[in-house]
Amino acid sequence: QVHVAESGGGSRHVGGSLRLSCTLSGFQRSRPCMGWFRQDPAKERKAVAVIDSDGGTRYADSVKGRFTISRDDAKTSFLEMSSLKPEDTGIYYCASGPLGLCKVTDYSFTAHAFPYWGQGTQVTVSS
């Protein structure tokens, strides 16, 4: 069973920066897709950024140029958030795709492609 743990949430003023971290555990010899999602008021989790097995990335239009997803090994990823806006406020979830290799696709940019989820971390941006 894959376990997902996020950290790094907090409160910032508009224009500030924040770094979220995500660590996977419970498996060996796999490099799944990892993604960051934000829960909207309707409780739907929308993709913010996804990184695949080879380091390929995809971003939501609303965060392009401001957020950067990276991974330093098979089990750790980061979301660097800068130029924060009030609309970035929300609960951010890290998620792992199925074990094995993956590529960023339209499908892998959806919550349906991710079976393993963390507990979420709150990000609040105030003016």
JSON list of C-alpha atoms in Angstrom, two decimals:
[
{"chain": "A", "resi": 1, "resn": "GLN", "atom": "CA", "xyz": [0.00, 0.00, 0.00]},
{"chain": "A", "resi": 2, "resn": "VAL", "atom": "CA", "xyz": [1.40, 3.36, -1.03]},
{"chain": "A", "resi": 3, "resn": "HIS", "atom": "CA", "xyz": [1.42, 5.99, 1.69]},
{"chain": "A", "resi": 4, "resn": "VAL", "atom": "CA", "xyz": [1.46, 9.69, 0.78]},
{"chain": "A", "resi": 5, "resn": "ALA", "atom": "CA", "xyz": [2.53, 12.44, 3.16]},
{"chain": "A", "resi": 6, "resn": "GLU", "atom": "CA", "xyz": [2.50, 16.19, 2.44]},
{"chain": "A", "resi": 7, "resn": "SER", "atom": "CA", "xyz": [4.03, 19.03, 4.36]},
{"chain": "A", "resi": 8, "resn": "GLY", "atom": "CA", "xyz": [4.73, 22.72, 3.98]},
{"chain": "A", "resi": 9, "resn": "GLY", "atom": "CA", "xyz": [1.36, 24.43, 3.93]},
{"chain": "A", "resi": 10, "resn": "GLY", "atom": "CA", "xyz": [0.78, 27.73, 5.66]},
{"chain": "A", "resi": 11, "resn": "SER", "atom": "CA", "xyz": [-0.34, 31.34, 5.33]},
{"chain": "A", "resi": 12, "resn": "ARG", "atom": "CA", "xyz": [1.19, 33.98, 3.10]},
{"chain": "A", "resi": 13, "resn": "HIS", "atom": "CA", "xyz": [0.37, 37.42, 1.83]},
{"chain": "A", "resi": 14, "resn": "VAL", "atom": "CA", "xyz": [-0.27, 38.12, -1.81]},
{"chain": "A", "resi": 15, "resn": "GLY", "atom": "CA", "xyz": [2.95, 37.88, -3.79]},
{"chain": "A", "resi": 16, "resn": "GLY", "atom": "CA", "xyz": [4.59, 35.56, -1.30]},
{"chain": "A", "resi": 17, "resn": "SER", "atom": "CA", "xyz": [6.08, 32.12, -1.81]},
{"chain": "A", "resi": 18, "resn": "LEU", "atom": "CA", "xyz": [5.58, 28.68, -0.32]},
{"chain": "A", "resi": 19, "resn": "ARG", "atom": "CA", "xyz": [7.09, 25.25, -0.86]},
{"chain": "A", "resi": 20, "resn": "LEU", "atom": "CA", "xyz": [5.11, 22.06, -0.46]},
{"chain": "A", "resi": 21, "resn": "SER", "atom": "CA", "xyz": [6.77, 18.68, -0.08]},
{"chain": "A", "resi": 22, "resn": "CYS", "atom": "CA", "xyz": [5.45, 15.20, -0.70]},
{"chain": "A", "resi": 23, "resn": "THR", "atom": "CA", "xyz": [6.96, 11.86, 0.21]},
{"chain": "A", "resi": 24, "resn": "LEU", "atom": "CA", "xyz": [5.78, 8.44, -0.88]},
{"chain": "A", "resi": 25, "resn": "SER", "atom": "CA", "xyz": [6.47, 5.21, 0.95]},
{"chain": "A", "resi": 26, "resn": "GLY", "atom": "CA", "xyz": [5.43, 1.58, 0.92]},
{"chain": "A", "resi": 27, "resn": "PHE", "atom": "CA", "xyz": [6.94, 0.45, -2.37]},
{"chain": "A", "resi": 28, "resn": "GLN", "atom": "CA", "xyz": [10.22, -0.30, -4.09]},
{"chain": "A", "resi": 29, "resn": "ARG", "atom": "CA", "xyz": [11.53, 0.03, -7.64]},
{"chain": "A", "resi": 30, "resn": "SER", "atom": "CA", "xyz": [8.78, 2.17, -9.10]},
{"chain": "A", "resi": 31, "resn": "ARG", "atom": "CA", "xyz": [8.52, 5.74, -10.29]},
{"chain": "A", "resi": 32, "resn": "PRO", "atom": "CA", "xyz": [4.86, 6.65, -10.48]},
{"chain": "A", "resi": 33, "resn": "CYS", "atom": "CA", "xyz": [3.38, 9.95, -11.58]},
{"chain": "A", "resi": 34, "resn": "MET", "atom": "CA", "xyz": [3.04, 12.41, -8.72]},
{"chain": "A", "resi": 35, "resn": "GLY", "atom": "CA", "xyz": [0.58, 15.22, -8.67]},
{"chain": "A", "resi": 36, "resn": "TRP", "atom": "CA", "xyz": [-0.61, 18.18, -6.66]},
{"chain": "A", "resi": 37, "resn": "PHE", "atom": "CA", "xyz": [-4.31, 18.92, -6.55]},
{"chain": "A", "resi": 38, "resn": "ARG", "atom": "CA", "xyz": [-6.43, 21.66, -5.02]},
{"chain": "A", "resi": 39, "resn": "GLN", "atom": "CA", "xyz": [-9.91, 21.05, -3.71]},
{"chain": "A", "resi": 40, "resn": "ASP", "atom": "CA", "xyz": [-12.50, 23.49, -5.01]},
{"chain": "A", "resi": 41, "resn": "PRO", "atom": "CA", "xyz": [-15.62, 24.67, -3.10]},
{"chain": "A", "resi": 42, "resn": "ALA", "atom": "CA", "xyz": [-17.59, 21.82, -4.67]},
{"chain": "A", "resi": 43, "resn": "LYS", "atom": "CA", "xyz": [-15.12, 19.40, -3.05]},
{"chain": "A", "resi": 44, "resn": "GLU", "atom": "CA", "xyz": [-13.73, 18.38, -6.44]},
{"chain": "A", "resi": 45, "resn": "ARG", "atom": "CA", "xyz": [-9.97, 17.96, -6.63]},
{"chain": "A", "resi": 46, "resn": "LYS", "atom": "CA", "xyz": [-8.50, 19.75, -9.61]},
{"chain": "A", "resi": 47, "resn": "ALA", "atom": "CA", "xyz": [-4.98, 19.17, -10.87]},
{"chain": "A", "resi": 48, "resn": "VAL", "atom": "CA", "xyz": [-2.52, 21.97, -10.20]},
{"chain": "A", "resi": 49, "resn": "ALA", "atom": "CA", "xyz": [0.65, 20.24, -11.40]},
{"chain": "A", "resi": 50, "resn": "VAL", "atom": "CA", "xyz": [1.71, 16.72, -12.36]},
{"chain": "A", "resi": 51, "resn": "ILE", "atom": "CA", "xyz": [5.15, 15.24, -12.93]},
{"chain": "A", "resi": 52, "resn": "ASP", "atom": "CA", "xyz": [5.73, 11.93, -14.67]},
{"chain": "A", "resi": 53, "resn": "SER", "atom": "CA", "xyz": [8.34, 9.20, -14.38]},
{"chain": "A", "resi": 54, "resn": "ASP", "atom": "CA", "xyz": [10.77, 11.01, -16.70]},
{"chain": "A", "resi": 55, "resn": "GLY", "atom": "CA", "xyz": [10.29, 14.45, -15.17]},
{"chain": "A", "resi": 56, "resn": "GLY", "atom": "CA", "xyz": [7.79, 15.65, -17.73]},
{"chain": "A", "resi": 57, "resn": "THR", "atom": "CA", "xyz": [5.40, 18.20, -16.24]},
{"chain": "A", "resi": 58, "resn": "ARG", "atom": "CA", "xyz": [2.01, 19.76, -16.84]},
{"chain": "A", "resi": 59, "resn": "TYR", "atom": "CA", "xyz": [0.36, 22.68, -15.08]},
{"chain": "A", "resi": 60, "resn": "ALA", "atom": "CA", "xyz": [-3.07, 24.17, -14.70]},
{"chain": "A", "resi": 61, "resn": "ASP", "atom": "CA", "xyz": [-3.34, 27.38, -16.72]},
{"chain": "A", "resi": 62, "resn": "SER", "atom": "CA", "xyz": [-3.96, 29.37, -13.55]},
{"chain": "A", "resi": 63, "resn": "VAL", "atom": "CA", "xyz": [-0.53, 28.54, -12.11]},
{"chain": "A", "resi": 64, "resn": "LYS", "atom": "CA", "xyz": [1.72, 28.46, -15.18]},
{"chain": "A", "resi": 65, "resn": "GLY", "atom": "CA", "xyz": [4.76, 30.62, -14.68]},
{"chain": "A", "resi": 66, "resn": "ARG", "atom": "CA", "xyz": [4.17, 30.82, -10.92]},
{"chain": "A", "resi": 67, "resn": "PHE", "atom": "CA", "xyz": [4.32, 27.23, -9.67]},
{"chain": "A", "resi": 68, "resn": "THR", "atom": "CA", "xyz": [6.98, 24.62, -10.33]},
{"chain": "A", "resi": 69, "resn": "ILE", "atom": "CA", "xyz": [6.72, 20.91, -9.64]},
{"chain": "A", "resi": 70, "resn": "SER", "atom": "CA", "xyz": [9.86, 18.84, -9.30]},
{"chain": "A", "resi": 71, "resn": "ARG", "atom": "CA", "xyz": [11.00, 15.52, -7.97]},
{"chain": "A", "resi": 72, "resn": "ASP", "atom": "CA", "xyz": [14.41, 14.60, -6.63]},
{"chain": "A", "resi": 73, "resn": "ASP", "atom": "CA", "xyz": [13.90, 10.85, -6.68]},
{"chain": "A", "resi": 74, "resn": "ALA", "atom": "CA", "xyz": [11.17, 8.28, -7.18]},
{"chain": "A", "resi": 75, "resn": "LYS", "atom": "CA", "xyz": [9.44, 9.08, -3.93]},
{"chain": "A", "resi": 76, "resn": "THR", "atom": "CA", "xyz": [9.77, 12.82, -3.26]},
{"chain": "A", "resi": 77, "resn": "SER", "atom": "CA", "xyz": [8.26, 15.76, -5.05]},
{"chain": "A", "resi": 78, "resn": "PHE", "atom": "CA", "xyz": [7.99, 19.47, -4.37]},
{"chain": "A", "resi": 79, "resn": "LEU", "atom": "CA", "xyz": [5.64, 22.23, -5.42]},
{"chain": "A", "resi": 80, "resn": "GLU", "atom": "CA", "xyz": [7.31, 25.63, -5.43]},
{"chain": "A", "resi": 81, "resn": "MET", "atom": "CA", "xyz": [4.62, 28.29, -5.28]},
{"chain": "A", "resi": 82, "resn": "SER", "atom": "CA", "xyz": [5.45, 31.92, -5.97]},
{"chain": "A", "resi": 83, "resn": "SER", "atom": "CA", "xyz": [3.61, 35.15, -6.75]},
{"chain": "A", "resi": 84, "resn": "LEU", "atom": "CA", "xyz": [0.78, 33.77, -4.68]},
{"chain": "A", "resi": 85, "resn": "LYS", "atom": "CA", "xyz": [-2.74, 35.05, -5.23]},
{"chain": "A", "resi": 86, "resn": "PRO", "atom": "CA", "xyz": [-5.83, 34.83, -3.00]},
{"chain": "A", "resi": 87, "resn": "GLU", "atom": "CA", "xyz": [-7.36, 32.36, -5.48]},
{"chain": "A", "resi": 88, "resn": "ASP", "atom": "CA", "xyz": [-4.52, 29.95, -4.69]},
{"chain": "A", "resi": 89, "resn": "THR", "atom": "CA", "xyz": [-6.08, 29.44, -1.27]},
{"chain": "A", "resi": 90, "resn": "GLY", "atom": "CA", "xyz": [-7.28, 25.93, -0.57]},
{"chain": "A", "resi": 91, "resn": "ILE", "atom": "CA", "xyz": [-6.39, 22.46, 0.60]},
{"chain": "A", "resi": 92, "resn": "TYR", "atom": "CA", "xyz": [-3.58, 21.02, -1.47]},
{"chain": "A", "resi": 93, "resn": "TYR", "atom": "CA", "xyz": [-3.32, 17.28, -1.84]},
{"chain": "A", "resi": 94, "resn": "CYS", "atom": "CA", "xyz": [-0.37, 15.28, -3.07]},
{"chain": "A", "resi": 95, "resn": "ALA", "atom": "CA", "xyz": [-1.21, 12.11, -4.92]},
{"chain": "A", "resi": 96, "resn": "SER", "atom": "CA", "xyz": [0.59, 9.14, -6.41]},
{"chain": "A", "resi": 97, "resn": "GLY", "atom": "CA", "xyz": [-0.36, 7.40, -9.59]},
{"chain": "A", "resi": 98, "resn": "PRO", "atom": "CA", "xyz": [-0.36, 3.61, -9.88]},
{"chain": "A", "resi": 99, "resn": "LEU", "atom": "CA", "xyz": [2.99, 1.94, -9.36]},
{"chain": "A", "resi": 100, "resn": "GLY", "atom": "CA", "xyz": [5.05, 1.69, -12.50]},
{"chain": "A", "resi": 101, "resn": "LEU", "atom": "CA", "xyz": [6.08, 4.14, -15.17]},
{"chain": "A", "resi": 102, "resn": "CYS", "atom": "CA", "xyz": [3.75, 6.83, -16.44]},
{"chain": "A", "resi": 103, "resn": "LYS", "atom": "CA", "xyz": [3.61, 9.79, -18.78]},
{"chain": "A", "resi": 104, "resn": "VAL", "atom": "CA", "xyz": [1.70, 13.03, -18.45]},
{"chain": "A", "resi": 105, "resn": "THR", "atom": "CA", "xyz": [-1.45, 12.77, -20.56]},
{"chain": "A", "resi": 106, "resn": "ASP", "atom": "CA", "xyz": [-4.89, 14.32, -20.50]},
{"chain": "A", "resi": 107, "resn": "TYR", "atom": "CA", "xyz": [-6.03, 11.43, -18.32]},
{"chain": "A", "resi": 108, "resn": "SER", "atom": "CA", "xyz": [-3.07, 11.58, -15.93]},
{"chain": "A", "resi": 109, "resn": "PHE", "atom": "CA", "xyz": [-3.92, 15.23, -15.33]},
{"chain": "A", "resi": 110, "resn": "THR", "atom": "CA", "xyz": [-7.13, 14.20, -13.60]},
{"chain": "A", "resi": 111, "resn": "ALA", "atom": "CA", "xyz": [-7.83, 12.98, -10.08]},
{"chain": "A", "resi": 112, "resn": "HIS", "atom": "CA", "xyz": [-9.19, 9.72, -11.52]},
{"chain": "A", "resi": 113, "resn": "ALA", "atom": "CA", "xyz": [-5.64, 8.70, -12.50]},
{"chain": "A", "resi": 114, "resn": "PHE", "atom": "CA", "xyz": [-4.39, 8.85, -8.92]},
{"chain": "A", "resi": 115, "resn": "PRO", "atom": "CA", "xyz": [-5.36, 6.08, -6.50]},
{"chain": "A", "resi": 116, "resn": "TYR", "atom": "CA", "xyz": [-3.20, 7.15, -3.57]},
{"chain": "A", "resi": 117, "resn": "TRP", "atom": "CA", "xyz": [-3.72, 10.39, -1.69]},
{"chain": "A", "resi": 118, "resn": "GLY", "atom": "CA", "xyz": [-2.29, 12.32, 1.22]},
{"chain": "A", "resi": 119, "resn": "GLN", "atom": "CA", "xyz": [-4.29, 14.02, 3.95]},
{"chain": "A", "resi": 120, "resn": "GLY", "atom": "CA", "xyz": [-3.94, 17.48, 2.44]},
{"chain": "A", "resi": 121, "resn": "THR", "atom": "CA", "xyz": [-2.27, 20.65, 3.62]},
{"chain": "A", "resi": 122, "resn": "GLN", "atom": "CA", "xyz": [-3.90, 24.08, 3.89]},
{"chain": "A", "resi": 123, "resn": "VAL", "atom": "CA", "xyz": [-2.57, 27.02, 1.92]},
{"chain": "A", "resi": 124, "resn": "THR", "atom": "CA", "xyz": [-4.03, 30.44, 2.69]},
{"chain": "A", "resi": 125, "resn": "VAL", "atom": "CA", "xyz": [-3.15, 33.59, 0.76]},
{"chain": "A", "resi": 126, "resn": "SER", "atom": "CA", "xyz": [-4.42, 36.87, 2.09]},
{"chain": "A", "resi": 127, "resn": "SER", "atom": "CA", "xyz": [-4.24, 40.40, 0.75]}
]
